[in-house]
Amino acid sequence: MPSQLVEQYFRADNLPQIWCPGCGHGIITRAIAAAIEQLDLDPNKVCVVSGIGCSSRAPGYLDFNTLHTTHGRALAFATGIKLANPDLKVIVIMGDGDSTAIGGNHFIHACRRNIDITTIIFNNNIYGMTGGQYSPTTPKFDKGTTAPYGNIDKAFDVCDLAGAAGATYVGRATSYHANMVTTLVKNGIMNEGFSLIEAISGCPTYYGRKNKKGGPVDMMKWQKDFAVNVTAAARMTPEQLEGKFLIGEFKNKPEPEYTKEYQRIIDSLKGSDV
Amino acid sequence: MSKKVRLMQGNEACVEGAIAAGMMFYSGYPITPSTEIAEISAERLPRIGGKFIQMEDEIAGIAAAIGASLTGVKTMTATSGPGFSLKQENIGYAAIAEIPIVIVDVQRGGPSTGQPTSPAQGDMMQAKWGTHGDHPVIALCPSSVKETFDLTIKSFNLAEKYRMPVLLMMDEVVGHMREKIEIPDSSEIEIINRKKPTCSAEEYLPFKPEANLVPLMADFGTGYRYHVTGLVHDETGFPSNSTQVADDLIRRLMDKVEVNKADIISWEEENTEDADILIFAYGCVARAAKTAIKMLREKGIKVGLFRPITVWPFPEERLIELSKQVKVIIAPEMNLGQMVLEVERLCNKHTKIERLNKVNGEIIYPEEIIAKIQEVL
Amino acid sequence: MKMKSISSNEVNHGKLIINTEWCKGCGICTAFCPTKAIELIGEKVTVADIDKCTQCGLCELRCPDYAIYVGGKKNEQKG
Ligand SMILES: Cc1ncc(C[n+]2csc(CCOP(=O)(O)OP(=O)(O)O)c2C)c(N)n1
Ligand code: SF4
Ligand code: SF4
Ligand code: SF4
């Protein structure tokens, strides 16, 4: 019998996952399940949708209504599910490439609509599934199999992007800070609107190896040492923040939710069909 | 029984048919000459408690429709040429994941942006081969406003019955033409709904086929928690690397249509009993063909029409039969020869086949068909 | 759908339960265990000194493969 959390919310028969040893995706997936447990959501009403990538394999291990779609399109499928049946709690899991390259357009528009979907981006700064090509979140000058001389693209800040596009709840944590992932996902689910949680994950197999970041433990240590909570950062000098990245809750600004607004239109038209 | 007679456009008839069939969700992206389907859906759906959403592109349009279908509602998306190209990946997704959905393509001149406001029939082969991999296809082709209404209903019925995407291949002429149509009373319309499981959630195998090769489909949110993926999967719905599972799945998907062909296929014949010349035409071209036949018959020339209504699967058997009876088959198409490839493949042992093609953005006129017939006689 | 219940290679150490079949030997749990109660031997996690374990749950929190978790009330009520 696995742990109670796993027993209750995972499809334990499908475990262990296909992920590499030490891949951060498993830690984040567990943190999401913990959020669902703590909110005591009815599993029959939870729907987890993903695209294509290592991260997008997560729903197959989770015991909810699960949908593994096409590369980049998870949010578009999820939008249909949520609008068709607003009673469902819709959670979307995507990789950084999945969400911000091929799925970038769906991403900004889901943010803009403020539809009640909680999205978790497993950001490992690389295309894991296809073997280590650079992604829109690969830091400048880092390497990927398609950036053998260093990446010259500027990286997206996924949280800034989401906030600017209209997401009403935005936060970031890491696989090291798994409890914070849980807290942010919980808040995201409770936010009636579009929530984006960026979960920094580690891909030791490709990103780690290509960029001499060491193994899974070293990558987690980096998360521990370089993450600064946004509240602590407020009291730090630019010099102290040099090379660091922020975690925590960045935006929590509720606005009218899309499916509720649509229902308002339906209600206003009641009895008007001729 | 109250019958409503209304003057309407083909695109409007498509929406009316969809609503009559039970459509409660539409997601799409505007594009000429299909845009009215989106506009009318946006106006009509919220009035009946349904949902309309304009997505950010055609890929999202079909994706949202597939997602919505999983919650148990009937969904549609409509587009034209460039948008039809964008939808292809997710058409394959709906095929392998066995999700009912209706996709309308109001064909316009291509390739690329081509001739946005001109009619064409250039997507007929794309309907069959547009998405990658072996996959089942059902595509219907209306040639009038009334038939657009009827075939939209049929598209929904087939999508629900066989759990797959169904393509309604309209063209600009049919989409924008106005005709008076009689809207039947809802009691006269046959509606088919997907079959849902009645077993317990524990016993449910989401991709285990019934006798007609179609699995029962549970709505998301009703207690049957299952997994849906575009990867090859076994009866449980989970991905599998087994060669046997892959082979079984792809063959079953194809067989859903192959084995049930008799139920799916339909066509129209006119004046074929004594015909020694056969016009093979579909969509708006079939209208010109009918006029041509009338004019030629008046001169005593025995011409008949064979019009596939399901273009995919193709009504092979009857066309082969007819090809043994006639001296020549004339195949006018608003493309450079697409469905004629099927005609040639099936009939060239039995008769002569003559193509008549037009891609200049104009319709094919009856006179052009008559001239072609006179030329070959 | 009913999943067949798993019978895995679990070892119950009282305070800790370890599934050696699921453990991929990544070393995350051992690296971050505050008391060094566990160690990696031959690419599998093993208990070094169960007395040192405070059941803080950090290993369970960060194991990517759910192969290690604290025993006791919460996880044993059903098994
Ligand atoms: C349309 C399409 N293009 C490309 C691919 C190949 N592909 C699969 S996953 C992937 C990228 C995965 O990277 P990311 O989204 O960052 O997720 P990760 O695997 O790192 O978790 C790509 C390019 C695909 N499956 N579909
Ligand atoms: S390739 Fe990278 S992202 Fe994919 S499973 Fe392995 S470690 Fe994880
Ligand atoms: S519960 Fe805490 S103390 Fe015990 S092994 Fe795990 S990390 Fe170490
Ligand atoms: S974290 Fe998990 S998989 Fe990694 S060594 Fe520890 S028990 Fe094994």
Tab-separated table of C-alpha atoms in Angstrom, chain B:
chain	number	residue	atom	x	y	z
B	1	MET	CA	-47.853	19.225	-37.202
B	2	SER	CA	-46.523	22.736	-37.550
B	3	LYS	CA	-44.060	23.167	-40.343
B	4	LYS	CA	-42.004	26.318	-40.575
B	5	VAL	CA	-41.039	27.443	-44.055
B	6	ARG	CA	-38.169	29.873	-44.026
B	7	LEU	CA	-35.880	31.515	-46.489
B	8	MET	CA	-32.338	31.032	-45.375
B	9	GLN	CA	-28.710	30.795	-46.332
B	10	GLY	CA	-26.825	27.502	-46.365
B	11	ASN	CA	-24.646	28.616	-43.486
B	12	GLU	CA	-27.741	29.446	-41.445
B	13	ALA	CA	-29.292	26.092	-42.312
B	14	CYS	CA	-26.130	24.481	-40.981
B	15	VAL	CA	-26.612	26.155	-37.594
B	16	GLU	CA	-30.346	25.380	-37.555
B	17	GLY	CA	-29.596	21.760	-38.373
B	18	ALA	CA	-26.950	21.629	-35.679
B	19	ILE	CA	-29.344	23.015	-33.087
B	20	ALA	CA	-32.043	20.603	-34.219
B	21	ALA	CA	-29.498	17.817	-33.735
B	22	GLY	CA	-28.782	18.987	-30.208
B	23	MET	CA	-25.676	21.162	-30.570
B	24	MET	CA	-25.069	23.019	-27.315
B	25	PHE	CA	-21.500	24.190	-27.865
B	26	TYR	CA	-19.684	25.922	-30.682
B	27	SER	CA	-16.092	27.101	-30.719
B	28	GLY	CA	-14.319	28.502	-33.717
B	29	TYR	CA	-12.472	31.276	-35.445
B	30	PRO	CA	-14.008	33.481	-38.143
B	31	ILE	CA	-13.111	32.921	-41.780
B	32	THR	CA	-14.865	33.641	-45.054
B	33	PRO	CA	-17.032	32.009	-46.325
B	34	SER	CA	-17.949	30.140	-43.137
B	35	THR	CA	-18.195	33.118	-40.781
B	36	GLU	CA	-21.997	33.253	-40.660
B	37	ILE	CA	-21.985	29.830	-39.015
B	38	ALA	CA	-20.036	31.327	-36.099
B	39	GLU	CA	-22.096	34.507	-36.017
B	40	ILE	CA	-25.437	32.738	-36.020
B	41	SER	CA	-24.234	30.232	-33.417
B	42	ALA	CA	-23.104	33.126	-31.207
B	43	GLU	CA	-26.573	34.610	-31.455
B	44	ARG	CA	-28.585	31.393	-31.088
B	45	LEU	CA	-26.741	29.266	-28.568
B	46	PRO	CA	-26.971	31.350	-25.379
B	47	ARG	CA	-30.700	31.696	-25.997
B	48	ILE	CA	-31.116	27.961	-25.558
B	49	GLY	CA	-28.650	27.669	-22.687
B	50	GLY	CA	-25.825	26.622	-24.981
B	51	LYS	CA	-22.343	28.080	-25.223
B	52	PHE	CA	-20.426	29.842	-27.966
B	53	ILE	CA	-16.810	30.863	-27.758
B	54	GLN	CA	-14.598	32.581	-30.278
B	55	MET	CA	-11.189	31.078	-29.751
B	56	GLU	CA	-7.794	32.529	-30.641
B	57	ASP	CA	-7.371	30.403	-33.762
B	58	GLU	CA	-8.801	27.377	-35.561
B	59	ILE	CA	-6.595	24.947	-33.664
B	60	ALA	CA	-8.098	26.189	-30.426
B	61	GLY	CA	-11.536	26.166	-32.031
B	62	ILE	CA	-11.495	22.433	-32.609
B	63	ALA	CA	-9.615	21.747	-29.364
B	64	ALA	CA	-12.249	23.486	-27.247
B	65	ALA	CA	-14.998	21.655	-29.123
B	66	ILE	CA	-13.339	18.312	-28.398
B	67	GLY	CA	-12.912	19.230	-24.741
B	68	ALA	CA	-16.546	20.262	-24.480
B	69	SER	CA	-17.673	17.032	-26.129
B	70	LEU	CA	-15.991	15.079	-23.345
B	71	THR	CA	-18.409	16.634	-20.880
B	72	GLY	CA	-21.281	15.123	-22.844
B	73	VAL	CA	-22.461	17.995	-25.029
B	74	LYS	CA	-22.750	17.980	-28.804
B	75	THR	CA	-20.213	20.308	-30.345
B	76	MET	CA	-19.336	21.813	-33.687
B	77	THR	CA	-16.684	24.009	-35.242
B	78	ALA	CA	-16.763	25.523	-38.715
B	79	THR	CA	-14.076	26.941	-40.959
B	80	SER	CA	-12.779	27.289	-44.517
B	81	GLY	CA	-9.573	26.318	-46.351
B	82	PRO	CA	-6.733	27.829	-44.273
B	83	GLY	CA	-8.578	27.050	-41.059
B	84	PHE	CA	-9.307	23.525	-42.220
B	85	SER	CA	-5.562	23.040	-42.640
B	86	LEU	CA	-4.973	24.257	-39.085
B	87	LYS	CA	-7.546	21.871	-37.660
B	88	GLN	CA	-5.976	18.766	-39.098
B	89	GLU	CA	-3.850	17.700	-36.122
B	90	ASN	CA	-6.792	17.744	-33.770
B	91	ILE	CA	-9.057	15.981	-36.269
B	92	GLY	CA	-6.628	13.096	-35.880
B	93	TYR	CA	-6.811	13.510	-32.120
B	94	ALA	CA	-10.610	13.213	-32.160
B	95	ALA	CA	-10.257	10.133	-34.368
B	96	ILE	CA	-7.847	8.237	-32.116
B	97	ALA	CA	-9.428	9.413	-28.856
B	98	GLU	CA	-12.881	8.654	-30.318
B	99	ILE	CA	-14.535	11.934	-29.459
B	100	PRO	CA	-17.698	12.951	-31.334
B	101	ILE	CA	-17.481	16.337	-33.014
B	102	VAL	CA	-18.711	17.939	-36.229
B	103	ILE	CA	-16.287	19.957	-38.342
B	104	VAL	CA	-17.693	22.079	-41.155
B	105	ASP	CA	-15.497	23.198	-44.048
B	106	VAL	CA	-17.122	25.757	-46.329
B	107	GLN	CA	-14.692	25.339	-49.187
B	108	ARG	CA	-13.109	28.302	-50.925
B	109	GLY	CA	-10.356	28.645	-53.502
B	110	GLY	CA	-6.890	27.613	-52.373
B	111	PRO	CA	-4.098	26.882	-51.798
B	112	SER	CA	-3.203	29.244	-48.969
B	113	THR	CA	-5.319	32.383	-48.822
B	114	GLY	CA	-6.213	31.672	-52.451
B	115	GLN	CA	-9.590	33.106	-53.396
B	116	PRO	CA	-11.328	33.801	-50.085
B	117	THR	CA	-14.754	34.622	-51.483
B	118	SER	CA	-14.846	32.139	-54.341
B	119	PRO	CA	-16.285	28.634	-54.287
B	120	ALA	CA	-14.120	25.574	-54.726
B	121	GLN	CA	-14.016	21.875	-54.024
B	122	GLY	CA	-10.305	21.708	-53.426
B	123	ASP	CA	-10.379	20.147	-49.952
B	124	MET	CA	-12.028	16.849	-50.824
B	125	MET	CA	-8.818	14.861	-50.611
B	126	GLN	CA	-7.656	16.834	-47.598
B	127	ALA	CA	-10.830	15.656	-45.892
B	128	LYS	CA	-9.609	12.109	-46.342
B	129	TRP	CA	-5.861	12.480	-46.004
B	130	GLY	CA	-5.342	15.811	-44.251
B	131	THR	CA	-4.330	14.516	-40.865
B	132	HIS	CA	-1.423	12.130	-40.505
B	133	GLY	CA	-1.636	8.420	-39.959
B	134	ASP	CA	-4.347	5.947	-40.834
B	135	HIS	CA	-7.632	7.198	-39.483
B	136	PRO	CA	-11.314	6.733	-40.213
B	137	VAL	CA	-13.127	9.463	-42.118
B	138	ILE	CA	-16.762	10.312	-42.604
B	139	ALA	CA	-17.386	13.324	-44.843
B	140	LEU	CA	-20.746	14.505	-46.143
B	141	CYS	CA	-21.362	16.921	-48.975
B	142	PRO	CA	-24.612	18.912	-49.303
B	143	SER	CA	-25.722	20.565	-52.521
B	144	SER	CA	-28.660	22.640	-51.329
B	145	VAL	CA	-29.749	24.674	-48.335
B	146	LYS	CA	-32.286	22.085	-47.238
B	147	GLU	CA	-29.752	19.342	-47.597
B	148	THR	CA	-27.294	21.340	-45.513
B	149	PHE	CA	-29.881	21.320	-42.742
B	150	ASP	CA	-30.439	17.574	-43.093
B	151	LEU	CA	-26.794	16.617	-43.443
B	152	THR	CA	-25.747	18.688	-40.468
B	153	ILE	CA	-28.150	16.617	-38.391
B	154	LYS	CA	-26.813	13.474	-40.006
B	155	SER	CA	-23.243	14.576	-39.251
B	156	PHE	CA	-24.076	14.876	-35.564
B	157	ASN	CA	-25.857	11.535	-35.596
B	158	LEU	CA	-22.914	9.773	-37.202
B	159	ALA	CA	-20.406	11.493	-34.905
B	160	GLU	CA	-22.374	10.365	-31.858
B	161	LYS	CA	-23.049	6.884	-33.140
B	162	TYR	CA	-19.484	6.113	-34.183
B	163	ARG	CA	-17.645	8.320	-31.685
B	164	MET	CA	-15.581	10.139	-34.249
B	165	PRO	CA	-15.105	13.457	-36.024
B	166	VAL	CA	-17.493	13.943	-38.942
B	167	LEU	CA	-16.733	16.438	-41.692
B	168	LEU	CA	-19.419	18.444	-43.446
B	169	MET	CA	-17.848	19.534	-46.730
B	170	MET	CA	-19.850	22.529	-47.915
B	171	ASP	CA	-18.735	25.039	-50.532
B	172	GLU	CA	-19.080	28.794	-50.823
B	173	VAL	CA	-22.070	28.518	-53.151
B	174	VAL	CA	-24.068	26.259	-50.858
B	175	GLY	CA	-23.000	28.266	-47.820
B	176	HIS	CA	-24.119	31.624	-49.155
B	177	MET	CA	-27.041	30.665	-51.383
B	178	ARG	CA	-30.556	31.398	-50.115
B	179	GLU	CA	-33.405	28.955	-50.547
B	180	LYS	CA	-36.747	28.371	-48.950
B	181	ILE	CA	-36.652	25.389	-46.690
B	182	GLU	CA	-39.242	23.618	-44.675
B	183	ILE	CA	-38.036	22.987	-41.173
B	184	PRO	CA	-39.500	19.734	-39.966
B	185	ASP	CA	-41.084	19.396	-36.579
B	186	SER	CA	-38.623	18.108	-34.022
B	187	SER	CA	-40.725	14.955	-33.656
B	188	GLU	CA	-39.917	14.093	-37.266
B	189	ILE	CA	-36.174	14.409	-36.851
B	190	GLU	CA	-34.194	11.323	-35.978
B	191	ILE	CA	-31.671	12.150	-33.285
B	192	ILE	CA	-28.926	9.777	-32.217
B	193	ASN	CA	-27.070	10.263	-28.949
B	194	ARG	CA	-23.819	8.620	-27.937
B	195	LYS	CA	-24.225	5.470	-25.886
B	196	LYS	CA	-23.154	5.889	-22.284
B	197	PRO	CA	-22.071	3.249	-19.832
B	198	THR	CA	-24.540	1.947	-17.292
B	199	CYS	CA	-22.080	-0.331	-15.520
B	200	SER	CA	-20.354	0.689	-12.317
B	201	ALA	CA	-17.343	2.976	-12.496
B	202	GLU	CA	-15.161	0.057	-11.363
B	203	GLU	CA	-16.234	-2.066	-14.291
B	204	TYR	CA	-16.022	0.633	-16.949
B	205	LEU	CA	-13.423	0.096	-19.662
B	206	PRO	CA	-13.552	3.337	-21.642
B	207	PHE	CA	-12.137	1.955	-24.876
B	208	LYS	CA	-13.579	-1.532	-24.920
B	209	PRO	CA	-15.739	-1.739	-28.045
B	210	GLU	CA	-19.320	-2.938	-28.194
B	211	ALA	CA	-20.499	-5.237	-30.969
B	212	ASN	CA	-20.578	-2.356	-33.496
B	213	LEU	CA	-16.904	-1.674	-32.610
B	214	VAL	CA	-17.775	1.554	-30.784
B	215	PRO	CA	-16.954	1.881	-27.065
B	216	LEU	CA	-19.431	3.395	-24.613
B	217	MET	CA	-18.575	6.970	-23.699
B	218	ALA	CA	-18.897	8.386	-20.197
B	219	ASP	CA	-19.159	12.123	-19.639
B	220	PHE	CA	-16.347	13.724	-17.668
B	221	GLY	CA	-17.636	14.589	-14.223
B	222	THR	CA	-20.108	11.723	-13.837
B	223	GLY	CA	-18.011	9.452	-11.657
B	224	TYR	CA	-16.295	7.406	-14.347
B	225	ARG	CA	-12.815	8.736	-13.909
B	226	TYR	CA	-10.864	7.691	-16.975
B	227	HIS	CA	-7.924	8.730	-19.115
B	228	VAL	CA	-8.058	10.016	-22.670
B	229	THR	CA	-4.913	10.286	-24.775
B	230	GLY	CA	-3.839	10.707	-28.374
B	231	LEU	CA	-1.206	8.050	-27.806
B	232	VAL	CA	-1.971	4.501	-28.793
B	233	HIS	CA	-3.853	3.059	-25.836
B	234	ASP	CA	-5.508	-0.154	-24.766
B	235	GLU	CA	-9.071	-0.692	-23.570
B	236	THR	CA	-8.281	0.989	-20.254
B	237	GLY	CA	-7.356	4.197	-22.084
B	238	PHE	CA	-3.773	4.191	-20.853
B	239	PRO	CA	-0.870	4.351	-23.316
B	240	SER	CA	0.596	1.075	-24.442
B	241	ASN	CA	3.790	0.128	-26.243
B	242	SER	CA	2.422	-3.230	-27.331
B	243	THR	CA	2.525	-3.817	-31.081
B	244	GLN	CA	-0.599	-5.921	-30.730
B	245	VAL	CA	-2.489	-3.146	-28.970
B	246	ALA	CA	-1.434	-0.640	-31.633
B	247	ASP	CA	-2.477	-2.923	-34.443
B	248	ASP	CA	-5.810	-3.751	-32.829
B	249	LEU	CA	-6.615	-0.112	-32.130
B	250	ILE	CA	-5.824	1.329	-35.555
B	251	ARG	CA	-7.635	-1.499	-37.326
B	252	ARG	CA	-10.675	-1.134	-35.100
B	253	LEU	CA	-10.820	2.621	-35.696
B	254	MET	CA	-10.795	2.016	-39.451
B	255	ASP	CA	-13.254	-0.858	-39.169
B	256	LYS	CA	-15.775	1.288	-37.315
B	257	VAL	CA	-16.441	2.901	-40.686
B	258	GLU	CA	-15.597	-0.054	-42.923
B	259	VAL	CA	-17.857	-2.549	-41.179
B	260	ASN	CA	-20.707	-0.065	-40.804
B	261	LYS	CA	-20.471	1.303	-44.345
B	262	ALA	CA	-23.985	0.252	-45.298
B	263	ASP	CA	-25.353	2.356	-42.462
B	264	ILE	CA	-23.197	5.367	-43.281
B	265	ILE	CA	-23.084	5.618	-47.069
B	266	SER	CA	-25.664	7.548	-49.029
B	267	TRP	CA	-25.937	8.955	-52.537
B	268	GLU	CA	-28.470	10.389	-54.931
B	269	GLU	CA	-29.273	9.205	-58.437
B	270	GLU	CA	-31.287	11.004	-61.039
B	271	ASN	CA	-32.313	9.585	-64.423
B	272	THR	CA	-29.907	6.687	-64.154
B	273	GLU	CA	-32.347	3.901	-65.141
B	274	ASP	CA	-31.818	4.328	-68.870
B	275	ALA	CA	-28.739	6.536	-68.832
B	276	ASP	CA	-25.836	5.866	-71.117
B	277	ILE	CA	-24.025	8.970	-69.990
B	278	LEU	CA	-23.434	9.519	-66.291
B	279	ILE	CA	-22.476	12.774	-64.655
B	280	PHE	CA	-20.584	12.299	-61.421
B	281	ALA	CA	-20.973	15.465	-59.384
B	282	TYR	CA	-21.339	16.621	-55.793
B	283	GLY	CA	-21.896	19.848	-53.867
B	284	CYS	CA	-22.927	22.889	-55.884
B	285	VAL	CA	-21.682	21.318	-59.117
B	286	ALA	CA	-24.442	18.718	-58.865
B	287	ARG	CA	-26.954	21.563	-59.246
B	288	ALA	CA	-25.460	22.562	-62.596
B	289	ALA	CA	-25.424	18.906	-63.543
B	290	LYS	CA	-29.136	18.592	-62.850
B	291	THR	CA	-29.903	21.568	-65.081
B	292	ALA	CA	-27.684	20.146	-67.794
B	293	ILE	CA	-29.452	16.802	-67.564
B	294	LYS	CA	-32.823	18.453	-67.969
B	295	MET	CA	-31.683	20.316	-71.053
B	296	LEU	CA	-30.045	17.254	-72.603
B	297	ARG	CA	-32.995	14.993	-71.846
B	298	GLU	CA	-35.212	17.429	-73.746
B	299	LYS	CA	-33.018	16.723	-76.733
B	300	GLY	CA	-33.371	12.988	-76.160
B	301	ILE	CA	-29.872	12.445	-74.793
B	302	LYS	CA	-29.943	9.882	-72.001
B	303	VAL	CA	-27.940	11.469	-69.249
B	304	GLY	CA	-28.106	10.619	-65.560
B	305	LEU	CA	-26.548	11.876	-62.329
B	306	PHE	CA	-24.693	10.087	-59.610
B	307	ARG	CA	-24.125	12.304	-56.605
B	308	PRO	CA	-22.241	10.963	-53.603
B	309	ILE	CA	-23.715	12.404	-50.404
B	310	THR	CA	-21.171	10.692	-48.225
B	311	VAL	CA	-18.000	11.440	-50.156
B	312	TRP	CA	-16.049	9.464	-47.553
B	313	PRO	CA	-16.658	6.578	-47.261
B	314	PHE	CA	-17.198	6.590	-51.003
B	315	PRO	CA	-20.288	4.860	-52.431
B	316	GLU	CA	-18.175	2.451	-54.414
B	317	GLU	CA	-20.479	-0.435	-55.191
B	318	ARG	CA	-23.303	1.462	-56.794
B	319	LEU	CA	-20.946	3.568	-58.873
B	320	ILE	CA	-19.219	0.453	-60.191
B	321	GLU	CA	-22.597	-1.006	-61.130
B	322	LEU	CA	-23.566	2.127	-63.006
B	323	SER	CA	-20.204	2.309	-64.733
B	324	LYS	CA	-20.988	-1.032	-66.387
B	325	GLN	CA	-24.154	0.440	-67.838
B	326	VAL	CA	-22.914	3.760	-69.220
B	327	LYS	CA	-20.663	4.661	-72.144
B	328	VAL	CA	-18.984	7.492	-70.340
B	329	ILE	CA	-18.787	9.170	-66.951
B	330	ILE	CA	-18.317	12.928	-66.925
B	331	ALA	CA	-16.790	14.214	-63.722
B	332	PRO	CA	-17.053	18.001	-63.354
B	333	GLU	CA	-15.303	19.326	-60.252
B	334	MET	CA	-14.249	22.703	-58.931
B	335	ASN	CA	-10.691	21.452	-58.511
B	336	LEU	CA	-8.134	19.932	-60.842
B	337	GLY	CA	-9.384	16.394	-60.317
B	338	GLN	CA	-9.850	15.000	-56.828
B	339	MET	CA	-12.906	12.769	-56.388
B	340	VAL	CA	-12.458	11.728	-60.007
B	341	LEU	CA	-9.453	9.763	-58.790
B	342	GLU	CA	-11.888	7.499	-56.962
B	343	VAL	CA	-14.099	7.263	-60.024
B	344	GLU	CA	-11.119	6.346	-62.184
B	345	ARG	CA	-9.828	3.836	-59.680
B	346	LEU	CA	-13.165	2.069	-59.490
B	347	CYS	CA	-14.592	2.441	-62.977
B	348	ASN	CA	-11.905	2.710	-65.630
B	349	LYS	CA	-12.140	-1.005	-66.334
B	350	HIS	CA	-15.765	-0.601	-67.266
B	351	THR	CA	-16.160	2.723	-68.973
B	352	LYS	CA	-14.545	5.900	-70.212
B	353	ILE	CA	-14.085	8.727	-67.721
B	354	GLU	CA	-13.906	12.368	-68.736
B	355	ARG	CA	-12.797	15.128	-66.418
B	356	LEU	CA	-14.103	18.673	-66.417
B	357	ASN	CA	-12.213	20.945	-64.070
B	358	LYS	CA	-12.347	24.564	-63.081
B	359	VAL	CA	-10.226	26.442	-60.542
B	360	ASN	CA	-10.732	30.057	-61.592
B	361	GLY	CA	-13.108	30.859	-58.765
B	362	GLU	CA	-16.220	30.513	-60.902
B	363	ILE	CA	-18.863	27.886	-60.592
B	364	ILE	CA	-19.273	25.269	-63.292
B	365	TYR	CA	-22.187	26.194	-65.533
B	366	PRO	CA	-24.653	23.709	-67.051
B	367	GLU	CA	-23.572	24.841	-70.513
B	368	GLU	CA	-20.019	23.786	-69.792
B	369	ILE	CA	-21.174	20.327	-68.805
B	370	ILE	CA	-23.344	20.108	-71.920
B	371	ALA	CA	-20.454	21.216	-74.101
B	372	LYS	CA	-18.237	18.562	-72.554
B	373	ILE	CA	-20.828	15.883	-73.197
B	374	GLN	CA	-21.280	16.962	-76.789
B	375	GLU	CA	-17.529	16.926	-77.235
B	376	VAL	CA	-17.160	13.345	-76.079
B	377	LEU	CA	-20.255	11.971	-77.785
